[in-house]
mmCIF file with all atom_site columns, C-alpha atoms and ligand atoms in Angstrom:
data_model
loop_
_atom_site.group_PDB
_atom_site.id
_atom_site.type_symbol
_atom_site.label_atom_id
_atom_site.label_alt_id
_atom_site.label_comp_id
_atom_site.label_asym_id
_atom_site.label_entity_id
_atom_site.label_seq_id
_atom_site.pdbx_PDB_ins_code
_atom_site.Cartn_x
_atom_site.Cartn_y
_atom_site.Cartn_z
_atom_site.occupancy
_atom_site.B_iso_or_equiv
_atom_site.pdbx_formal_charge
_atom_site.auth_seq_id
_atom_site.auth_comp_id
_atom_site.auth_asym_id
_atom_site.auth_atom_id
_atom_site.pdbx_PDB_model_num
ATOM   1   C  CA  . UNK A 1 1   ? 9.844   -4.075 -16.732 1.00 81.00 ? 1   UNK A CA  1
ATOM   2   C  CA  . UNK A 1 2   ? 12.852  -5.455 -15.276 1.00 83.00 ? 2   UNK A CA  1
ATOM   3   C  CA  . UNK A 1 3   ? 14.991  -4.963 -18.357 1.00 89.00 ? 3   UNK A CA  1
ATOM   4   C  CA  . UNK A 1 4   ? 14.105  -1.164 -18.090 1.00 90.00 ? 4   UNK A CA  1
ATOM   5   C  CA  . UNK A 1 5   ? 15.173  -1.460 -14.095 1.00 88.00 ? 5   UNK A CA  1
ATOM   6   C  CA  . UNK A 1 6   ? 18.190  -3.381 -15.014 1.00 91.00 ? 6   UNK A CA  1
ATOM   7   C  CA  . UNK A 1 7   ? 19.154  -1.001 -17.728 1.00 91.00 ? 7   UNK A CA  1
ATOM   8   C  CA  . UNK A 1 8   ? 19.204  -3.591 -20.149 1.00 88.00 ? 8   UNK A CA  1
ATOM   9   C  CA  . UNK A 1 9   ? 17.118  -2.896 -23.146 1.00 92.00 ? 9   UNK A CA  1
ATOM   10  C  CA  . UNK A 1 10  ? 18.592  -1.700 -26.583 1.00 91.00 ? 10  UNK A CA  1
ATOM   11  C  CA  . UNK A 1 11  ? 18.134  1.995  -26.635 1.00 93.00 ? 11  UNK A CA  1
ATOM   12  C  CA  . UNK A 1 12  ? 19.975  3.622  -29.346 1.00 92.00 ? 12  UNK A CA  1
ATOM   13  C  CA  . UNK A 1 13  ? 22.507  5.305  -26.957 1.00 91.00 ? 13  UNK A CA  1
ATOM   14  C  CA  . UNK A 1 14  ? 23.584  1.618  -25.686 1.00 91.00 ? 14  UNK A CA  1
ATOM   15  C  CA  . UNK A 1 15  ? 23.481  0.443  -29.621 1.00 91.00 ? 15  UNK A CA  1
ATOM   16  C  CA  . UNK A 1 16  ? 25.181  3.041  -30.798 1.00 90.00 ? 16  UNK A CA  1
ATOM   17  C  CA  . UNK A 1 17  ? 28.219  2.131  -28.559 1.00 89.00 ? 17  UNK A CA  1
ATOM   18  C  CA  . UNK A 1 18  ? 28.313  -1.450 -30.322 1.00 88.00 ? 18  UNK A CA  1
ATOM   19  C  CA  . UNK A 1 19  ? 27.503  -0.094 -33.781 1.00 83.00 ? 19  UNK A CA  1
ATOM   20  C  CA  . UNK A 1 20  ? 28.752  2.987  -35.634 1.00 79.00 ? 20  UNK A CA  1
ATOM   21  C  CA  . UNK A 1 21  ? 26.103  3.175  -37.862 1.00 88.00 ? 21  UNK A CA  1
ATOM   22  C  CA  . UNK A 1 22  ? 23.402  3.695  -35.224 1.00 87.00 ? 22  UNK A CA  1
ATOM   23  C  CA  . UNK A 1 23  ? 22.782  7.141  -33.602 1.00 90.00 ? 23  UNK A CA  1
ATOM   24  C  CA  . UNK A 1 24  ? 22.183  7.196  -29.973 1.00 93.00 ? 24  UNK A CA  1
ATOM   25  C  CA  . UNK A 1 25  ? 19.532  10.206 -30.558 1.00 94.00 ? 25  UNK A CA  1
ATOM   26  C  CA  . UNK A 1 26  ? 15.946  9.758  -29.209 1.00 96.00 ? 26  UNK A CA  1
ATOM   27  C  CA  . UNK A 1 27  ? 13.258  8.616  -31.735 1.00 92.00 ? 27  UNK A CA  1
ATOM   28  C  CA  . UNK A 1 28  ? 10.612  10.424 -29.617 1.00 94.00 ? 28  UNK A CA  1
ATOM   29  C  CA  . UNK A 1 29  ? 12.063  14.086 -29.332 1.00 94.00 ? 29  UNK A CA  1
ATOM   30  C  CA  . UNK A 1 30  ? 15.296  13.746 -31.963 1.00 93.00 ? 30  UNK A CA  1
ATOM   31  C  CA  . UNK A 1 31  ? 17.043  16.019 -29.101 1.00 93.00 ? 31  UNK A CA  1
ATOM   32  C  CA  . UNK A 1 32  ? 18.806  13.888 -26.333 1.00 93.00 ? 32  UNK A CA  1
ATOM   33  C  CA  . UNK A 1 33  ? 20.488  10.887 -26.380 1.00 95.00 ? 33  UNK A CA  1
ATOM   34  C  CA  . UNK A 1 34  ? 17.948  7.858  -25.965 1.00 95.00 ? 34  UNK A CA  1
ATOM   35  C  CA  . UNK A 1 35  ? 19.307  6.396  -22.315 1.00 96.00 ? 35  UNK A CA  1
ATOM   36  C  CA  . UNK A 1 36  ? 17.061  4.939  -19.946 1.00 96.00 ? 36  UNK A CA  1
ATOM   37  C  CA  . UNK A 1 37  ? 16.553  7.957  -17.738 1.00 96.00 ? 37  UNK A CA  1
ATOM   38  C  CA  . UNK A 1 38  ? 16.154  9.889  -21.015 1.00 96.00 ? 38  UNK A CA  1
ATOM   39  C  CA  . UNK A 1 39  ? 13.517  7.504  -22.838 1.00 96.00 ? 39  UNK A CA  1
ATOM   40  C  CA  . UNK A 1 40  ? 11.366  6.983  -20.058 1.00 96.00 ? 40  UNK A CA  1
ATOM   41  C  CA  . UNK A 1 41  ? 11.390  9.760  -17.793 1.00 96.00 ? 41  UNK A CA  1
ATOM   42  C  CA  . UNK A 1 42  ? 13.386  13.210 -18.850 1.00 94.00 ? 42  UNK A CA  1
ATOM   43  C  CA  . UNK A 1 43  ? 12.433  13.169 -22.618 1.00 96.00 ? 43  UNK A CA  1
ATOM   44  C  CA  . UNK A 1 44  ? 9.788   16.020 -23.127 1.00 94.00 ? 44  UNK A CA  1
ATOM   45  C  CA  . UNK A 1 45  ? 7.448   13.267 -24.872 1.00 94.00 ? 45  UNK A CA  1
ATOM   46  C  CA  . UNK A 1 46  ? 7.685   10.824 -22.148 1.00 95.00 ? 46  UNK A CA  1
ATOM   47  C  CA  . UNK A 1 47  ? 7.358   13.729 -19.525 1.00 95.00 ? 47  UNK A CA  1
ATOM   48  C  CA  . UNK A 1 48  ? 3.958   14.792 -21.046 1.00 94.00 ? 48  UNK A CA  1
ATOM   49  C  CA  . UNK A 1 49  ? 2.891   11.622 -20.932 1.00 93.00 ? 49  UNK A CA  1
ATOM   50  C  CA  . UNK A 1 50  ? 3.960   11.220 -17.235 1.00 95.00 ? 50  UNK A CA  1
ATOM   51  C  CA  . UNK A 1 51  ? 1.959   14.264 -16.627 1.00 94.00 ? 51  UNK A CA  1
ATOM   52  C  CA  . UNK A 1 52  ? -0.922  13.012 -17.767 1.00 93.00 ? 52  UNK A CA  1
ATOM   53  C  CA  . UNK A 1 53  ? -0.749  9.921  -15.812 1.00 94.00 ? 53  UNK A CA  1
ATOM   54  C  CA  . UNK A 1 54  ? 0.250   11.491 -12.978 1.00 95.00 ? 54  UNK A CA  1
ATOM   55  C  CA  . UNK A 1 55  ? -2.344  14.374 -12.818 1.00 94.00 ? 55  UNK A CA  1
ATOM   56  C  CA  . UNK A 1 56  ? -5.191  11.165 -13.394 1.00 93.00 ? 56  UNK A CA  1
ATOM   57  C  CA  . UNK A 1 57  ? -3.470  9.312  -10.493 1.00 94.00 ? 57  UNK A CA  1
ATOM   58  C  CA  . UNK A 1 58  ? -4.257  12.758 -8.204  1.00 94.00 ? 58  UNK A CA  1
ATOM   59  C  CA  . UNK A 1 59  ? -0.443  14.234 -7.937  1.00 95.00 ? 59  UNK A CA  1
ATOM   60  C  CA  . UNK A 1 60  ? 0.654   17.444 -7.874  1.00 92.00 ? 60  UNK A CA  1
ATOM   61  C  CA  . UNK A 1 61  ? 3.837   16.210 -10.208 1.00 88.00 ? 61  UNK A CA  1
ATOM   62  C  CA  . UNK A 1 62  ? 7.027   18.227 -11.328 1.00 88.00 ? 62  UNK A CA  1
ATOM   63  C  CA  . UNK A 1 63  ? 8.690   15.462 -13.421 1.00 91.00 ? 63  UNK A CA  1
ATOM   64  C  CA  . UNK A 1 64  ? 11.111  12.974 -12.479 1.00 92.00 ? 64  UNK A CA  1
ATOM   65  C  CA  . UNK A 1 65  ? 14.497  13.828 -12.378 1.00 90.00 ? 65  UNK A CA  1
ATOM   66  C  CA  . UNK A 1 66  ? 16.349  10.527 -12.126 1.00 93.00 ? 66  UNK A CA  1
ATOM   67  C  CA  . UNK A 1 67  ? 15.749  6.876  -12.477 1.00 94.00 ? 67  UNK A CA  1
ATOM   68  C  CA  . UNK A 1 68  ? 16.066  6.649  -8.201  1.00 94.00 ? 68  UNK A CA  1
ATOM   69  C  CA  . UNK A 1 69  ? 13.248  9.779  -8.254  1.00 94.00 ? 69  UNK A CA  1
ATOM   70  C  CA  . UNK A 1 70  ? 11.096  7.525  -10.112 1.00 95.00 ? 70  UNK A CA  1
ATOM   71  C  CA  . UNK A 1 71  ? 11.929  4.520  -8.261  1.00 94.00 ? 71  UNK A CA  1
ATOM   72  C  CA  . UNK A 1 72  ? 11.408  6.394  -4.987  1.00 94.00 ? 72  UNK A CA  1
ATOM   73  C  CA  . UNK A 1 73  ? 8.075   7.451  -6.172  1.00 95.00 ? 73  UNK A CA  1
ATOM   74  C  CA  . UNK A 1 74  ? 7.111   4.270  -6.998  1.00 94.00 ? 74  UNK A CA  1
ATOM   75  C  CA  . UNK A 1 75  ? 7.811   2.560  -3.641  1.00 93.00 ? 75  UNK A CA  1
ATOM   76  C  CA  . UNK A 1 76  ? 6.370   5.009  -1.001  1.00 93.00 ? 76  UNK A CA  1
ATOM   77  C  CA  . UNK A 1 77  ? 3.394   4.294  -0.122  1.00 94.00 ? 77  UNK A CA  1
ATOM   78  C  CA  . UNK A 1 78  ? 1.189   7.350  0.154   1.00 94.00 ? 78  UNK A CA  1
ATOM   79  C  CA  . UNK A 1 79  ? -2.422  8.696  0.309   1.00 94.00 ? 79  UNK A CA  1
ATOM   80  C  CA  . UNK A 1 80  ? -2.968  9.417  -2.798  1.00 95.00 ? 80  UNK A CA  1
ATOM   81  C  CA  . UNK A 1 81  ? -3.187  6.770  -4.723  1.00 94.00 ? 81  UNK A CA  1
ATOM   82  C  CA  . UNK A 1 82  ? -3.184  2.686  -4.100  1.00 95.00 ? 82  UNK A CA  1
ATOM   83  C  CA  . UNK A 1 83  ? 0.269   0.991  -4.424  1.00 94.00 ? 83  UNK A CA  1
ATOM   84  C  CA  . UNK A 1 84  ? -1.014  -1.324 -6.595  1.00 95.00 ? 84  UNK A CA  1
ATOM   85  C  CA  . UNK A 1 85  ? -2.633  1.226  -8.869  1.00 95.00 ? 85  UNK A CA  1
ATOM   86  C  CA  . UNK A 1 86  ? 0.889   3.083  -8.967  1.00 94.00 ? 86  UNK A CA  1
ATOM   87  C  CA  . UNK A 1 87  ? 2.696   -0.239 -10.062 1.00 94.00 ? 87  UNK A CA  1
ATOM   88  C  CA  . UNK A 1 88  ? 0.445   -0.780 -12.200 1.00 94.00 ? 88  UNK A CA  1
ATOM   89  C  CA  . UNK A 1 89  ? 0.079   2.451  -14.059 1.00 94.00 ? 89  UNK A CA  1
ATOM   90  C  CA  . UNK A 1 90  ? 3.929   3.052  -13.954 1.00 95.00 ? 90  UNK A CA  1
ATOM   91  C  CA  . UNK A 1 91  ? 4.306   -0.644 -15.947 1.00 94.00 ? 91  UNK A CA  1
ATOM   92  C  CA  . UNK A 1 92  ? 1.987   0.607  -18.528 1.00 93.00 ? 92  UNK A CA  1
ATOM   93  C  CA  . UNK A 1 93  ? 3.158   4.128  -18.876 1.00 94.00 ? 93  UNK A CA  1
ATOM   94  C  CA  . UNK A 1 94  ? 6.735   2.313  -19.344 1.00 95.00 ? 94  UNK A CA  1
ATOM   95  C  CA  . UNK A 1 95  ? 5.408   -0.194 -21.882 1.00 93.00 ? 95  UNK A CA  1
ATOM   96  C  CA  . UNK A 1 96  ? 3.236   2.273  -24.058 1.00 93.00 ? 96  UNK A CA  1
ATOM   97  C  CA  . UNK A 1 97  ? 6.482   4.768  -24.196 1.00 95.00 ? 97  UNK A CA  1
ATOM   98  C  CA  . UNK A 1 98  ? 8.616   1.749  -25.114 1.00 95.00 ? 98  UNK A CA  1
ATOM   99  C  CA  . UNK A 1 99  ? 5.754   0.775  -27.726 1.00 93.00 ? 99  UNK A CA  1
ATOM   100 C  CA  . UNK A 1 100 ? 5.385   4.461  -29.199 1.00 93.00 ? 100 UNK A CA  1
ATOM   101 C  CA  . UNK A 1 101 ? 9.664   4.177  -29.344 1.00 94.00 ? 101 UNK A CA  1
ATOM   102 C  CA  . UNK A 1 102 ? 9.566   1.076  -31.501 1.00 94.00 ? 102 UNK A CA  1
ATOM   103 C  CA  . UNK A 1 103 ? 6.232   2.363  -33.620 1.00 93.00 ? 103 UNK A CA  1
ATOM   104 C  CA  . UNK A 1 104 ? 8.088   5.674  -34.053 1.00 91.00 ? 104 UNK A CA  1
ATOM   105 C  CA  . UNK A 1 105 ? 11.755  3.884  -35.099 1.00 88.00 ? 105 UNK A CA  1
ATOM   106 C  CA  . UNK A 1 106 ? 10.158  0.763  -37.271 1.00 91.00 ? 106 UNK A CA  1
ATOM   107 C  CA  . UNK A 1 107 ? 6.940   2.374  -38.618 1.00 88.00 ? 107 UNK A CA  1
ATOM   108 C  CA  . UNK A 1 108 ? 7.486   5.666  -38.889 1.00 84.00 ? 108 UNK A CA  1
ATOM   109 C  CA  . UNK A 1 109 ? 3.915   5.927  -37.110 1.00 82.00 ? 109 UNK A CA  1
ATOM   110 C  CA  . UNK A 1 110 ? 3.576   9.056  -34.545 1.00 81.00 ? 110 UNK A CA  1
ATOM   111 C  CA  . UNK A 1 111 ? 0.999   9.248  -31.856 1.00 80.00 ? 111 UNK A CA  1
ATOM   112 C  CA  . UNK A 1 112 ? 0.682   12.192 -29.326 1.00 80.00 ? 112 UNK A CA  1
ATOM   113 C  CA  . UNK A 1 113 ? 1.697   12.290 -25.756 1.00 77.00 ? 113 UNK A CA  1
ATOM   114 C  CA  . UNK A 1 114 ? -2.315  12.377 -25.155 1.00 79.00 ? 114 UNK A CA  1
ATOM   115 C  CA  . UNK A 1 115 ? -2.653  9.706  -27.333 1.00 77.00 ? 115 UNK A CA  1
ATOM   116 C  CA  . UNK A 1 116 ? -0.155  7.264  -25.782 1.00 75.00 ? 116 UNK A CA  1
ATOM   117 C  CA  . UNK A 1 117 ? -1.703  8.201  -22.228 1.00 73.00 ? 117 UNK A CA  1
ATOM   118 C  CA  . UNK A 1 118 ? -5.800  7.500  -23.754 1.00 76.00 ? 118 UNK A CA  1
ATOM   119 C  CA  . UNK A 1 119 ? -3.952  4.283  -24.721 1.00 71.00 ? 119 UNK A CA  1
ATOM   120 C  CA  . UNK A 1 120 ? -2.326  3.796  -20.922 1.00 64.00 ? 120 UNK A CA  1
ATOM   121 C  CA  . UNK A 1 121 ? -5.658  4.095  -19.224 1.00 65.00 ? 121 UNK A CA  1
ATOM   122 C  CA  . UNK A 1 122 ? -8.197  2.418  -21.658 1.00 66.00 ? 122 UNK A CA  1
ATOM   123 C  CA  . UNK A 1 123 ? -6.305  -0.689 -20.474 1.00 58.00 ? 123 UNK A CA  1
ATOM   124 C  CA  . UNK A 1 124 ? -6.203  0.188  -16.913 1.00 53.00 ? 124 UNK A CA  1
ATOM   125 C  CA  . UNK A 1 125 ? -10.037 1.144  -16.592 1.00 51.00 ? 125 UNK A CA  1
HETATM 126 ZN ZN1 . ZN  B 2 .   ? 13.448  12.451 -26.094 1.00 85.38 ? 201 ZN  B ZN1 1
#
């Protein structure tokens, strides 16, 4: 998770800056550039996974607009969900988005956002 927070994961946007043979295009949607913020928050595939997660946690959620918005949500105590559960859900969701990205990139295997969400919460519950 720290690699994600420090923006040090080898996303395709970063890899394309080091090699002309790498496309910067997102592995999940095939549309935007695969930056950290796009891959984990803004991509419509990731946003769909987050929508499932946030609904399950009890939030009225309309998407994260930036990494700062995500960390603000993560670090703000509220009466909706205990902080420990928020952290666990966030870590699990980020992990599963990265795993789904890698499965699509390396194996060509695709799991739907609902399927990825089910993997998230089958580990949490
Ligand atoms: Zn995308």
